[in-house]
Short mmCIF file of C-alpha atoms in Angstrom, two decimals:
data_model
loop_
_atom_site.label_atom_id
_atom_site.label_comp_id
_atom_site.label_asym_id
_atom_site.label_seq_id
_atom_site.Cartn_x
_atom_site.Cartn_y
_atom_site.Cartn_z
CA UNK A 1 7.87 -3.77 6.01
CA UNK A 2 11.53 -2.81 5.42
CA UNK A 3 13.67 -5.83 4.38
CA UNK A 4 17.13 -5.94 5.86
CA UNK A 5 19.76 -6.59 3.06
CA UNK A 6 21.51 -9.09 5.42
CA UNK A 7 18.33 -11.31 5.27
CA UNK A 8 18.51 -11.73 1.47
CA UNK A 9 20.50 -14.57 -0.13
CA UNK A 10 20.10 -13.05 -3.60
CA UNK A 11 20.91 -9.49 -4.58
CA UNK A 12 18.53 -7.68 -6.89
CA UNK A 13 20.44 -8.56 -10.05
CA UNK A 14 20.28 -12.31 -9.24
CA UNK A 15 16.55 -12.09 -8.29
CA UNK A 16 15.79 -10.44 -11.56
CA UNK A 17 17.64 -13.05 -13.51
CA UNK A 18 15.81 -15.84 -11.57
CA UNK A 19 12.43 -14.21 -12.37
CA UNK A 20 13.38 -13.80 -16.00
CA UNK A 21 14.13 -17.57 -16.15
CA UNK A 22 10.58 -18.17 -15.15
CA UNK A 23 8.62 -15.71 -17.25
CA UNK A 24 10.99 -14.37 -19.77
CA UNK A 25 12.93 -11.18 -19.89
CA UNK A 26 10.17 -9.09 -21.42
CA UNK A 27 7.81 -9.77 -18.45
CA UNK A 28 10.15 -8.52 -15.68
CA UNK A 29 10.28 -4.78 -15.39
CA UNK A 30 13.18 -3.09 -13.68
CA UNK A 31 13.19 0.56 -14.99
CA UNK A 32 12.90 3.30 -12.30
CA UNK A 33 9.76 4.62 -13.84
CA UNK A 34 7.95 1.20 -14.02
CA UNK A 35 8.98 0.23 -10.52
CA UNK A 36 7.64 3.51 -9.14
CA UNK A 37 4.52 3.38 -11.26
CA UNK A 38 3.53 0.05 -9.92
CA UNK A 39 4.13 1.32 -6.32
CA UNK A 40 1.61 4.12 -6.83
CA UNK A 41 -2.16 3.92 -6.52
CA UNK A 42 -4.75 6.56 -7.27
CA UNK A 43 -3.86 8.41 -4.09
CA UNK A 44 -0.60 7.13 -2.54
CA UNK A 45 2.90 6.46 -3.65
CA UNK A 46 5.23 3.97 -1.87
CA UNK A 47 8.82 3.00 -2.19
CA UNK A 48 9.66 1.62 -5.59
CA UNK A 49 9.37 -2.17 -5.97
CA UNK A 50 12.60 -4.03 -6.55
CA UNK A 51 11.00 -5.61 -9.60
CA UNK A 52 7.66 -6.09 -11.35
CA UNK A 53 6.94 -9.46 -12.63
CA UNK A 54 4.01 -10.59 -14.86
CA UNK A 55 3.26 -14.44 -14.87
CA UNK A 56 1.32 -16.10 -17.65
CA UNK A 57 -0.34 -18.86 -15.60
CA UNK A 58 -0.61 -20.48 -12.22
CA UNK A 59 2.50 -22.60 -12.70
CA UNK A 60 4.66 -19.50 -13.33
CA UNK A 61 3.01 -17.69 -10.37
CA UNK A 62 3.67 -20.70 -8.12
CA UNK A 63 7.42 -20.70 -9.03
CA UNK A 64 7.59 -16.92 -8.48
CA UNK A 65 5.98 -17.10 -5.05
CA UNK A 66 8.18 -19.93 -3.98
CA UNK A 67 11.34 -18.19 -5.05
CA UNK A 68 10.42 -14.82 -3.49
CA UNK A 69 9.27 -16.36 -0.23
CA UNK A 70 12.43 -18.40 0.06
CA UNK A 71 14.41 -15.19 -0.53
CA UNK A 72 12.51 -13.21 2.01
CA UNK A 73 10.98 -10.99 -0.59
CA UNK A 74 7.32 -9.97 0.06
CA UNK A 75 4.97 -10.05 -2.85
CA UNK A 76 2.14 -7.67 -3.62
CA UNK A 77 -0.57 -8.65 -6.19
CA UNK A 78 -1.91 -6.07 -8.65
CA UNK A 79 -4.77 -6.20 -11.13
CA UNK A 80 -6.03 -3.18 -13.19
CA UNK A 81 -4.61 -0.63 -10.73
CA UNK A 82 -7.71 1.31 -9.66
CA UNK A 83 -7.24 0.94 -5.93
CA UNK A 84 -7.12 3.98 -3.73
CA UNK A 85 -6.48 2.32 -0.36
CA UNK A 86 -2.84 1.24 -0.63
CA UNK A 87 -4.05 -2.24 -1.77
CA UNK A 88 -0.97 -2.73 -3.96
CA UNK A 89 1.26 -0.09 -2.45
CA UNK A 90 4.46 -1.54 -0.79
CA UNK A 91 5.21 -0.76 2.84
CA UNK A 92 8.90 -0.49 2.30
CA UNK A 93 11.85 -1.50 0.08
CA UNK A 94 12.63 -5.03 -0.95
CA UNK A 95 9.07 -5.91 -2.18
CA UNK A 96 8.10 -7.44 -5.62
CA UNK A 97 5.00 -6.49 -7.59
CA UNK A 98 3.12 -9.33 -9.30
CA UNK A 99 1.18 -7.95 -12.25
CA UNK A 100 -1.52 -10.48 -12.93
CA UNK A 101 -3.05 -9.08 -16.12
CA UNK A 102 -1.38 -11.63 -18.52
CA UNK A 103 -3.60 -14.24 -16.82
CA UNK A 104 -6.59 -13.12 -18.71
CA UNK A 105 -8.14 -16.24 -20.32
CA UNK A 106 -11.82 -17.26 -20.12
CA UNK A 107 -11.23 -20.96 -19.45
CA UNK A 108 -14.69 -22.27 -19.61
CA UNK A 109 -18.32 -21.04 -20.22
CA UNK A 110 -20.57 -23.81 -18.97
CA UNK A 111 -24.02 -22.99 -20.39
CA UNK A 112 -25.67 -26.06 -18.96
CA UNK A 113 -24.55 -25.82 -15.37
CA UNK A 114 -24.42 -21.93 -15.46
CA UNK A 115 -20.89 -21.07 -14.37
CA UNK A 116 -17.82 -19.52 -15.99
CA UNK A 117 -14.15 -20.21 -15.09
CA UNK A 118 -12.14 -17.07 -15.62
CA UNK A 119 -8.52 -16.11 -14.89
CA UNK A 120 -7.92 -13.36 -12.36
CA UNK A 121 -6.39 -10.90 -14.94
CA UNK A 122 -9.44 -10.85 -17.20
CA UNK A 123 -11.23 -7.46 -17.27
CA UNK A 124 -14.86 -7.28 -16.41
CA UNK A 125 -15.55 -5.77 -19.79
CA UNK A 126 -14.03 -8.69 -21.69
CA UNK A 127 -15.90 -11.16 -19.52
CA UNK A 128 -19.15 -9.42 -20.00
CA UNK A 129 -18.79 -9.22 -23.80
CA UNK A 130 -17.92 -12.87 -24.10
CA UNK A 131 -20.84 -13.95 -21.96
CA UNK A 132 -23.36 -11.58 -23.55
CA UNK A 133 -22.49 -13.14 -26.87
CA UNK A 134 -23.90 -16.36 -25.59
CA UNK A 135 -26.87 -14.81 -23.93
CA UNK A 136 -25.41 -15.04 -20.41
CA UNK A 137 -24.20 -12.72 -17.59
CA UNK A 138 -22.65 -12.99 -14.14
CA UNK A 139 -25.14 -11.78 -11.54
CA UNK A 140 -22.69 -8.96 -10.35
CA UNK A 141 -21.00 -7.96 -13.52
CA UNK A 142 -18.43 -5.42 -12.53
CA UNK A 143 -17.48 -1.95 -11.45
CA UNK A 144 -17.68 1.04 -13.88
CA UNK A 145 -13.92 0.79 -14.11
CA UNK A 146 -14.34 -2.68 -15.68
CA UNK A 147 -12.85 -1.52 -18.95
CA UNK A 148 -9.48 -2.19 -17.22
CA UNK A 149 -10.36 -3.37 -13.67
CA UNK A 150 -9.86 -7.13 -13.38
CA UNK A 151 -11.84 -9.99 -11.90
CA UNK A 152 -9.15 -10.86 -9.43
CA UNK A 153 -8.74 -7.33 -8.28
CA UNK A 154 -12.45 -7.01 -7.47
CA UNK A 155 -12.47 -10.42 -5.70
CA UNK A 156 -9.55 -9.34 -3.55
CA UNK A 157 -10.61 -5.86 -2.77
CA UNK A 158 -14.41 -6.17 -2.83
CA UNK A 159 -16.37 -4.40 -5.46
CA UNK A 160 -20.00 -3.39 -6.24
CA UNK A 161 -22.02 -1.50 -8.71
CA UNK A 162 -23.36 -3.26 -11.85
CA UNK A 163 -26.06 -5.61 -10.77
CA UNK A 164 -25.21 -5.02 -7.10
CA UNK A 165 -28.65 -3.84 -5.84
CA UNK A 166 -30.16 -7.12 -6.98
CA UNK A 167 -27.17 -9.45 -6.54
CA UNK A 168 -24.80 -7.96 -4.01
CA UNK A 169 -20.95 -7.67 -4.23
CA UNK A 170 -18.34 -9.75 -6.11
CA UNK A 171 -18.35 -12.26 -3.24
CA UNK A 172 -21.96 -13.14 -3.83
CA UNK A 173 -21.37 -14.34 -7.40
CA UNK A 174 -18.39 -16.61 -6.62
CA UNK A 175 -18.57 -20.46 -6.61
CA UNK A 176 -14.97 -21.31 -6.16
CA UNK A 177 -11.38 -20.18 -6.49
CA UNK A 178 -7.91 -21.34 -7.60
CA UNK A 179 -5.17 -19.74 -5.49
CA UNK A 180 -1.44 -19.90 -5.02
CA UNK A 181 -0.44 -19.88 -1.30
CA UNK A 182 2.74 -18.46 0.14
CA UNK A 183 4.72 -21.66 -0.20
CA UNK A 184 3.73 -21.93 -3.85
CA UNK A 185 1.02 -24.56 -3.42
CA UNK A 186 -1.95 -24.34 -5.78
CA UNK A 187 -5.25 -24.99 -4.06
CA UNK A 188 -8.89 -24.91 -5.23
CA UNK A 189 -11.90 -24.28 -3.10
CA UNK A 190 -15.53 -25.30 -3.46
CA UNK A 191 -16.75 -28.43 -5.18
CA UNK A 192 -14.01 -27.98 -7.80
CA UNK A 193 -11.36 -28.68 -5.23
CA UNK A 194 -12.01 -32.45 -5.10
CA UNK A 195 -9.78 -35.45 -6.02
CA UNK A 196 -12.50 -37.10 -8.20
CA UNK A 197 -12.56 -34.57 -11.05
CA UNK A 198 -15.62 -32.85 -9.63
CA UNK A 199 -17.36 -29.96 -11.29
CA UNK A 200 -16.86 -26.49 -9.76
CA UNK A 201 -20.58 -25.95 -9.70
CA UNK A 202 -21.18 -25.69 -5.93
CA UNK A 203 -19.52 -23.47 -3.32
CA UNK A 204 -20.24 -24.70 0.20
CA UNK A 205 -19.02 -28.29 0.31
CA UNK A 206 -17.99 -28.49 3.90
CA UNK A 207 -16.72 -25.21 5.47
CA UNK A 208 -16.79 -22.25 2.99
CA UNK A 209 -13.13 -21.95 2.34
CA UNK A 210 -13.95 -19.77 -0.70
CA UNK A 211 -15.20 -17.00 1.45
CA UNK A 212 -12.01 -16.85 3.45
CA UNK A 213 -10.08 -15.60 0.46
CA UNK A 214 -12.62 -13.10 -0.88
CA UNK A 215 -12.15 -9.39 0.01
CA UNK A 216 -8.77 -10.41 1.70
CA UNK A 217 -6.76 -7.79 -0.23
CA UNK A 218 -4.47 -10.56 -1.44
CA UNK A 219 -3.16 -11.21 2.17
CA UNK A 220 -4.10 -14.82 2.30
CA UNK A 221 -3.35 -16.02 -1.18
CA UNK A 222 -3.02 -14.87 -4.82
CA UNK A 223 -6.06 -15.69 -6.95
CA UNK A 224 -5.32 -17.31 -10.35
CA UNK A 225 -8.92 -18.39 -11.41
CA UNK A 226 -12.42 -17.81 -10.17
CA UNK A 227 -15.63 -19.73 -10.84
CA UNK A 228 -18.61 -17.29 -11.13
CA UNK A 229 -22.26 -18.00 -11.30
CA UNK A 230 -24.12 -17.33 -14.53
CA UNK A 231 -27.69 -16.09 -15.26
CA UNK A 232 -29.49 -15.84 -18.48
CA UNK A 233 -28.83 -12.27 -19.97
CA UNK A 234 -31.80 -10.07 -19.01
CA UNK A 235 -32.92 -8.92 -22.34
CA UNK A 236 -35.25 -6.15 -21.15
CA UNK A 237 -34.30 -2.93 -19.32
CA UNK A 238 -36.35 -0.10 -17.85
CA UNK A 239 -35.07 3.10 -16.27
CA UNK A 240 -36.27 5.72 -13.84
CA UNK A 241 -34.88 8.95 -12.35
CA UNK A 242 -36.62 10.82 -9.39
CA UNK A 243 -35.73 14.32 -8.45
CA UNK A 244 -35.89 15.23 -4.75
CA UNK A 245 -35.45 18.75 -3.48
CA UNK A 246 -32.37 19.56 -1.55
CA UNK A 247 -34.03 19.14 1.84
CA UNK A 248 -35.45 15.70 0.84
CA UNK A 249 -32.36 13.54 1.38
CA UNK A 250 -33.98 11.27 3.92
CA UNK A 251 -36.98 10.78 1.65
CA UNK A 252 -34.74 9.85 -1.21
CA UNK A 253 -32.85 7.40 0.98
CA UNK A 254 -36.07 5.83 2.12
CA UNK A 255 -37.21 5.41 -1.45
CA UNK A 256 -33.82 3.83 -2.24
CA UNK A 257 -34.08 1.36 0.60
CA UNK A 258 -37.64 0.36 -0.27
CA UNK A 259 -36.70 -0.29 -3.92
CA UNK A 260 -33.69 -2.35 -2.79
CA UNK A 261 -35.74 -4.33 -0.22
CA UNK A 262 -38.37 -5.16 -2.84
CA UNK A 263 -35.71 -6.53 -5.24
CA UNK A 264 -36.91 -4.34 -8.07
CA UNK A 265 -33.57 -2.97 -9.46
CA UNK A 266 -30.34 -4.06 -10.82
CA UNK A 267 -28.80 -0.81 -9.74
CA UNK A 268 -30.23 1.94 -7.58
CA UNK A 269 -27.98 4.90 -6.71
CA UNK A 270 -28.48 8.46 -5.46
CA UNK A 271 -26.48 11.62 -6.42
CA UNK A 272 -26.51 14.47 -4.02
CA UNK A 273 -26.71 17.99 -5.61
CA UNK A 274 -22.98 18.57 -5.38
CA UNK A 275 -22.08 15.41 -7.10
CA UNK A 276 -24.57 15.98 -9.85
CA UNK A 277 -23.23 19.43 -10.46
CA UNK A 278 -19.67 18.00 -10.60
CA UNK A 279 -20.85 15.57 -13.23
CA UNK A 280 -22.32 18.39 -15.22
CA UNK A 281 -19.30 20.79 -15.11
CA UNK A 282 -16.12 18.69 -14.87
CA UNK A 283 -16.86 15.20 -16.29
CA UNK A 284 -17.17 14.83 -19.99
CA UNK A 285 -18.23 11.12 -19.93
CA UNK A 286 -21.78 11.77 -20.79
CA UNK A 287 -20.84 14.24 -23.62
CA UNK A 288 -18.85 11.45 -25.41
CA UNK A 289 -20.24 10.49 -28.71
CA UNK A 290 -19.72 6.86 -27.79
CA UNK A 291 -22.47 7.19 -25.18
CA UNK A 292 -25.04 8.32 -27.76
CA UNK A 293 -23.93 5.66 -30.22
CA UNK A 294 -24.51 2.99 -27.58
CA UNK A 295 -27.84 4.51 -26.55
CA UNK A 296 -28.99 4.32 -30.13
CA UNK A 297 -27.91 0.58 -30.24
CA UNK A 298 -29.55 -0.25 -26.99
CA UNK A 299 -33.04 0.99 -27.76
CA UNK A 300 -36.05 -1.21 -28.54
CA UNK A 301 -35.47 -1.48 -32.26
CA UNK A 302 -34.09 1.15 -34.54
CA UNK A 303 -36.77 3.73 -33.94
CA UNK A 304 -36.69 3.26 -30.15
CA UNK A 305 -32.85 3.59 -30.11
CA UNK A 306 -32.91 6.80 -32.05
CA UNK A 307 -35.70 8.17 -29.81
CA UNK A 308 -33.83 7.32 -26.67
CA UNK A 309 -30.68 8.90 -28.05
CA UNK A 310 -32.41 12.07 -29.16
CA UNK A 311 -34.06 12.35 -25.75
CA UNK A 312 -30.62 12.07 -24.02
CA UNK A 313 -29.14 14.59 -26.45
CA UNK A 314 -31.99 17.04 -25.91
CA UNK A 315 -31.93 16.68 -22.16
CA UNK A 316 -28.23 17.30 -21.99
CA UNK A 317 -26.87 17.89 -18.48
CA UNK A 318 -28.72 21.13 -17.58
CA UNK A 319 -30.89 19.27 -15.02
CA UNK A 320 -27.79 18.22 -13.12
CA UNK A 321 -27.34 21.83 -12.04
CA UNK A 322 -30.75 22.26 -10.42
CA UNK A 323 -29.66 21.64 -6.84
CA UNK A 324 -31.62 18.42 -6.36
CA UNK A 325 -30.95 14.84 -5.25
CA UNK A 326 -31.25 12.49 -8.24
CA UNK A 327 -32.26 8.87 -7.56
CA UNK A 328 -31.46 6.65 -10.52
CA UNK A 329 -32.89 3.17 -11.07
CA UNK A 330 -32.03 0.45 -13.60
CA UNK A 331 -34.24 -2.48 -13.95
CA UNK A 332 -33.48 -5.85 -15.54
CA UNK A 333 -35.91 -8.60 -16.46
CA UNK A 334 -36.22 -11.51 -18.82
CA UNK A 335 -39.56 -10.12 -20.21
CA UNK A 336 -40.90 -6.81 -21.22
CA UNK A 337 -43.95 -7.27 -18.95
CA UNK A 338 -41.77 -8.11 -16.03
CA UNK A 339 -39.57 -5.04 -16.57
CA UNK A 340 -42.62 -2.85 -16.88
CA UNK A 341 -44.13 -4.29 -13.73
CA UNK A 342 -40.94 -3.67 -11.82
CA UNK A 343 -40.81 -0.08 -13.25
CA UNK A 344 -44.41 0.59 -12.03
CA UNK A 345 -43.58 -0.54 -8.47
CA UNK A 346 -40.38 1.52 -8.40
CA UNK A 347 -42.35 4.59 -9.67
CA UNK A 348 -44.99 4.02 -6.86
CA UNK A 349 -42.24 3.93 -4.28
CA UNK A 350 -40.32 6.98 -5.65
CA UNK A 351 -43.35 9.17 -5.99
CA UNK A 352 -44.75 7.96 -2.72
CA UNK A 353 -41.63 9.48 -1.05
CA UNK A 354 -42.04 12.74 -2.77
CA UNK A 355 -39.83 12.15 -5.80
CA UNK A 356 -40.61 13.69 -9.12
CA UNK A 357 -40.02 11.40 -12.17
CA UNK A 358 -37.76 13.07 -14.76
CA UNK A 359 -36.11 11.79 -17.97
CA UNK A 360 -33.85 8.88 -16.92
CA UNK A 361 -31.06 9.86 -19.24
CA UNK A 362 -28.32 9.14 -16.78
CA UNK A 363 -29.01 5.47 -16.00
CA UNK A 364 -29.90 4.85 -19.50
CA UNK A 365 -26.52 6.27 -20.69
CA UNK A 366 -24.46 4.51 -18.10
CA UNK A 367 -26.04 1.19 -18.78
CA UNK A 368 -25.71 1.60 -22.55
CA UNK A 369 -21.91 1.80 -22.02
CA UNK A 370 -21.43 0.19 -18.54
CA UNK A 371 -17.62 0.14 -18.66
CA UNK A 372 -15.36 3.18 -19.05
CA UNK A 373 -11.70 3.60 -19.75
CA UNK A 374 -11.10 6.02 -16.89
CA UNK A 375 -7.46 6.37 -17.80
CA UNK A 376 -8.44 8.27 -20.87
CA UNK A 377 -11.34 10.22 -19.51
CA UNK A 378 -10.78 13.96 -19.89
CA UNK A 379 -11.67 16.69 -17.40
CA UNK A 380 -12.00 20.37 -17.71
CA UNK A 381 -8.87 20.62 -15.42
CA UNK A 382 -6.31 17.91 -16.34
CA UNK A 383 -4.95 18.03 -12.79
CA UNK A 384 -8.36 17.34 -11.22
CA UNK A 385 -8.29 14.37 -8.84
CA UNK A 386 -10.86 12.66 -6.85
CA UNK A 387 -10.71 10.25 -3.93
CA UNK A 388 -13.74 8.11 -2.86
CA UNK A 389 -14.17 7.28 0.79
CA UNK A 390 -17.19 5.08 1.76
CA UNK A 391 -19.03 3.36 4.53
CA UNK A 392 -21.65 0.60 4.06
CA UNK A 393 -24.48 0.52 6.61
CA UNK A 394 -27.90 -1.14 7.12
CA UNK A 395 -31.00 0.83 6.05
CA UNK A 396 -31.80 1.55 9.68
CA UNK A 397 -28.47 3.55 10.23
CA UNK A 398 -27.98 5.32 6.80
CA UNK A 399 -30.12 8.44 7.56
CA UNK A 400 -28.27 9.28 10.75
CA UNK A 401 -24.93 8.65 9.13
CA UNK A 402 -25.83 10.81 6.16
CA UNK A 403 -26.80 13.66 8.45
CA UNK A 404 -23.61 13.41 10.30
CA UNK A 405 -21.57 13.34 7.08
CA UNK A 406 -23.46 16.53 5.91
CA UNK A 407 -22.63 18.19 9.21
CA UNK A 408 -19.07 17.23 8.96
CA UNK A 409 -18.60 18.84 5.66
CA UNK A 410 -20.55 21.90 6.69
CA UNK A 411 -18.26 22.29 9.70
CA UNK A 412 -15.23 22.10 7.53
CA UNK A 413 -16.35 24.39 4.70
CA UNK A 414 -13.72 27.10 5.46
CA UNK A 415 -10.63 24.90 5.37
CA UNK A 416 -11.93 23.19 2.27
CA UNK A 417 -12.45 26.48 0.55
CA UNK A 418 -9.02 27.62 1.51
CA UNK A 419 -7.45 24.85 -0.60
CA UNK A 420 -10.23 24.59 -3.22
CA UNK A 421 -11.30 21.08 -2.15
CA UNK A 422 -14.81 20.14 -2.95
CA UNK A 423 -16.93 17.06 -2.32
CA UNK A 424 -19.95 15.31 -3.79
CA UNK A 425 -21.65 12.22 -2.36
CA UNK A 426 -23.08 9.10 -4.01
CA UNK A 427 -25.25 6.45 -2.28
CA UNK A 428 -25.51 2.89 -3.59
CA UNK A 429 -28.04 0.24 -2.60
CA UNK A 430 -25.93 -2.94 -2.09
CA UNK A 431 -28.17 -6.01 -2.02
CA UNK A 432 -31.41 -5.84 -0.25
CA UNK A 433 -30.11 -4.87 3.17
CA UNK A 434 -27.33 -2.33 2.88
CA UNK A 435 -26.59 1.22 1.51
CA UNK A 436 -23.11 2.61 0.83
CA UNK A 437 -22.48 6.33 1.43
CA UNK A 438 -19.47 7.42 -0.71
CA UNK A 439 -18.30 11.10 -0.56
CA UNK A 440 -15.71 11.91 -3.27
CA UNK A 441 -13.20 14.55 -2.62
CA UNK A 442 -12.07 16.69 -5.61
CA UNK A 443 -8.91 18.82 -5.75
CA UNK A 444 -6.08 19.66 -8.13
CA UNK A 445 -2.83 17.77 -7.65
CA UNK A 446 0.06 17.98 -10.05
CA UNK A 447 1.88 15.35 -8.11
CA UNK A 448 -0.63 12.59 -9.10
CA UNK A 449 -0.77 13.99 -12.63
CA UNK A 450 2.91 12.96 -12.98
CA UNK A 451 1.71 9.40 -13.07
CA UNK A 452 0.29 8.59 -16.39
CA UNK A 453 -2.15 5.72 -15.79
CA UNK A 454 -2.78 5.38 -19.57
CA UNK A 455 0.91 5.04 -20.59
CA UNK A 456 1.77 3.27 -17.34
CA UNK A 457 4.75 5.51 -16.57
CA UNK A 458 5.97 7.96 -14.04
CA UNK A 459 7.61 11.27 -14.62
CA UNK A 460 10.36 10.83 -12.04
CA UNK A 461 12.02 14.07 -12.65
CA UNK A 462 8.85 15.90 -12.02
CA UNK A 463 7.96 13.89 -9.02
CA UNK A 464 11.19 14.78 -7.30
CA UNK A 465 10.42 18.51 -7.61
CA UNK A 466 7.13 18.30 -5.78
CA UNK A 467 6.07 17.44 -2.19
CA UNK A 468 4.22 14.09 -1.89
CA UNK A 469 1.35 15.90 -0.47
CA UNK A 470 0.54 19.47 -1.68
CA UNK A 471 -1.63 21.46 0.82
CA UNK A 472 -4.88 20.37 -0.82
CA UNK A 473 -3.75 16.73 -0.92
CA UNK A 474 -2.71 16.84 2.66
CA UNK A 475 -6.12 18.23 3.68
CA UNK A 476 -7.80 15.40 1.74
CA UNK A 477 -5.72 12.83 3.58
CA UNK A 478 -6.66 14.37 6.93
CA UNK A 479 -10.31 14.61 6.13
CA UNK A 480 -10.43 11.00 4.76
CA UNK A 481 -9.16 9.81 8.14
CA UNK A 482 -11.69 11.87 9.97
CA UNK A 483 -14.52 10.67 7.64
CA UNK A 484 -13.55 7.03 8.21
CA UNK A 485 -13.65 7.58 11.88
CA UNK A 486 -17.12 9.04 11.58
CA UNK A 487 -18.23 5.90 9.58
CA UNK A 488 -16.65 3.73 12.22
CA UNK A 489 -18.70 5.42 14.89
CA UNK A 490 -21.82 4.36 12.88
CA UNK A 491 -20.82 0.81 12.63
CA UNK A 492 -19.94 0.94 8.96
CA UNK A 493 -18.01 -1.78 7.01
CA UNK A 494 -15.98 -1.29 3.91
CA UNK A 495 -14.87 -2.82 0.58
CA UNK A 496 -11.38 -2.04 -0.75
CA UNK A 497 -9.95 -2.40 2.75
CA UNK A 498 -6.34 -2.57 1.45
CA UNK A 499 -4.03 -0.97 4.02
CA UNK A 500 -6.20 2.10 4.70
CA UNK A 501 -9.54 1.18 6.22
CA UNK A 502 -9.35 0.21 9.99
CA UNK A 503 -10.21 -3.42 9.71
CA UNK A 504 -7.93 -4.71 12.56
CA UNK A 505 -9.08 -1.84 14.90
CA UNK A 506 -12.79 -2.50 14.38
CA UNK A 507 -12.67 -6.29 14.95
CA UNK A 508 -13.20 -7.97 18.27
CA UNK A 509 -9.79 -9.14 19.58
CA UNK A 510 -10.92 -12.78 19.47
CA UNK A 511 -12.08 -12.43 15.88
CA UNK A 512 -8.81 -10.78 14.60
CA UNK A 513 -6.71 -13.36 16.56
CA UNK A 514 -8.45 -16.10 14.60
CA UNK A 515 -7.56 -14.39 11.27
CA UNK A 516 -4.02 -13.77 12.43
CA UNK A 517 -3.74 -17.45 13.32
CA UNK A 518 -4.94 -18.41 9.81
CA UNK A 519 -2.42 -16.00 8.27
CA UNK A 520 0.36 -17.43 10.40
CA UNK A 521 -0.54 -20.97 9.45
CA UNK A 522 -0.47 -20.36 5.61
CA UNK A 523 1.95 -17.46 5.46
CA UNK A 524 4.36 -17.64 8.44
CA UNK A 525 6.79 -15.25 6.93
CA UNK A 526 4.11 -12.66 6.20
CA UNK A 527 5.13 -12.66 2.44
CA UNK A 528 1.73 -12.13 0.92
CA UNK A 529 0.96 -8.37 0.73
CA UNK A 530 2.18 -7.55 4.22
CA UNK A 531 0.20 -4.79 5.93
CA UNK A 532 -3.17 -5.59 4.11
CA UNK A 533 -6.15 -6.04 6.53
CA UNK A 534 -3.84 -4.71 9.29
CA UNK A 535 -1.86 -8.07 9.32
#
C-alpha cells in the first residue's frame, strides 16, 4: 500500500515529533537500521517503515492509532518478531511499525476464578514462570519461541505447540480481549466488556466477538490485553518416544491421531527421518548444558533428576541419525497414577501401530526447558536458515496429504540439490481432531544473516551488496508457493496467515464479503495492517 505524499498533512519530521510527544523520544526509532530491521521478518524484507513507535499502555496506543489514522499512515503491529509470513512486513512506504513489547505487565492472576489478565507484549516464558510460581498454567502455554514471542503476537497470528494436543491453539485459551480499534477507541470483549464492572471470567456473552479478533493478523484491531483461562499446574509428567521405520509413516500418523483423539497427551509430535537428522547434525540446542541442568531439576527428586539427565547424556543424538520416524509424546496429569495410566494407554497405541519404544530423551529435554532464545541459538553454519510452511488437516486427510508432500519433494530433488536446499518435516497433533504437517526448508542465505535478530539491527551496507533472493532463497520462495497450493488442494487451513497464506482465495465469496464488510465498518481507511488476510 503505497501512500501518496500529497495525502499526508504531516511530513515525517512532524509525525515523529507528534509520536515523541505521546511516548517520549526514546521510544520512537528513526534510524535507517532500526526502520529496516522492523520491516524484515524471518523470510522477507519490505520497505523501511517511516518510524517505529513503542507505546507503554493502551492510552498511548489509542493516541498513536488516532494520530496515524487521521494522517493517512497505516500501522502495523509487531510482537516478538518471529513471523515468517509477512505478518508485520509493510506493503509499501509511509507505514508505521507499532512495537508492543513495552506493554508486558501481568495485570491480574485470579486464583479463585482461574483467569489471568496479561498485556499483549508479555512473553510466554514470563507468563509461564509467574503462573508456575502460583501452581497455575494456561491450558495452551506457548510456542517454543516463547522466550521472546509475545502473547499478543500468538493471539494475532495463531500459534500452537506447548499443551496444544490436549488444549488446542491460542484461541482456545482466551476468555476476552482489550483492543484498540482504527479510530482509537478501546473496546473489551467477553463478560469483561460490560458497564457494571463485570468480571472477565466468561467468553460468549452474546455473540462471540472475542473470536472475531483472534488469528486476525492484526487486521481488525490491536490487542492490548488478553484474559486467558488457567488450570492447576499439572505436577506429574511422563514421556514416550516411538521409533517407526522409514516406510511406516502412515502407521506413525495413525498412532499420533489415536493418541490425540483419546486426549492422552499435552504434546504429540512426529519427526520424519530428515528432520531428525537435521536436529542431530545442525542444531546444538540439545547439546546445550542448560538442557541437562533443567533435566536434572525436572526429575522426580534429586536421584530421579540425575538419572534422567545421565540417560539423556548417554543417549546423545546418535539415534536421530537412524533413518526412522520418531513419535514424541509428553503427558501431563495432576497425579502420578493418572500420568502413568495415560502413558500405558499411549504405549499400547504406539506399539499397536508397530512403533518401538525408545528412550524419550527428546520430549523430556524439550519440556525441561520449553522456551528457547532462538536469536542466540548457534548452528554449525551461521548462515543456515529455515522456513516452515504448514497445513492443518483433519485426521482423515493427513495420510493422503503426507504422501503427496513426500512425492512433491521427491519430484524436486534435483533442483533442491543444485542449490543445496534440504527439507525435514514435523507433524503436530493440534487438539483432538487435527494434525499439522510442517515441512521446513533449510538453505544458506547471507542476506538474512545481515539481520541480527539478537541485536535488533540491520547491516544496511551489506544488504545493499546482495540480491534480496539468492538462488537458493528464490527456489525456497517458489517451492513454498507450490507447497501451499498442494496443501490448499487438500483443504488445509493455516495459522500465521499474515500476508502469505491464501486466506481470501480459499474462502467462499459470501464469507469473505462478510469479513470485508466488518473491516470496512471498523477500519474504513484500511489503516490496520493493510494486506493482512488478503484485505
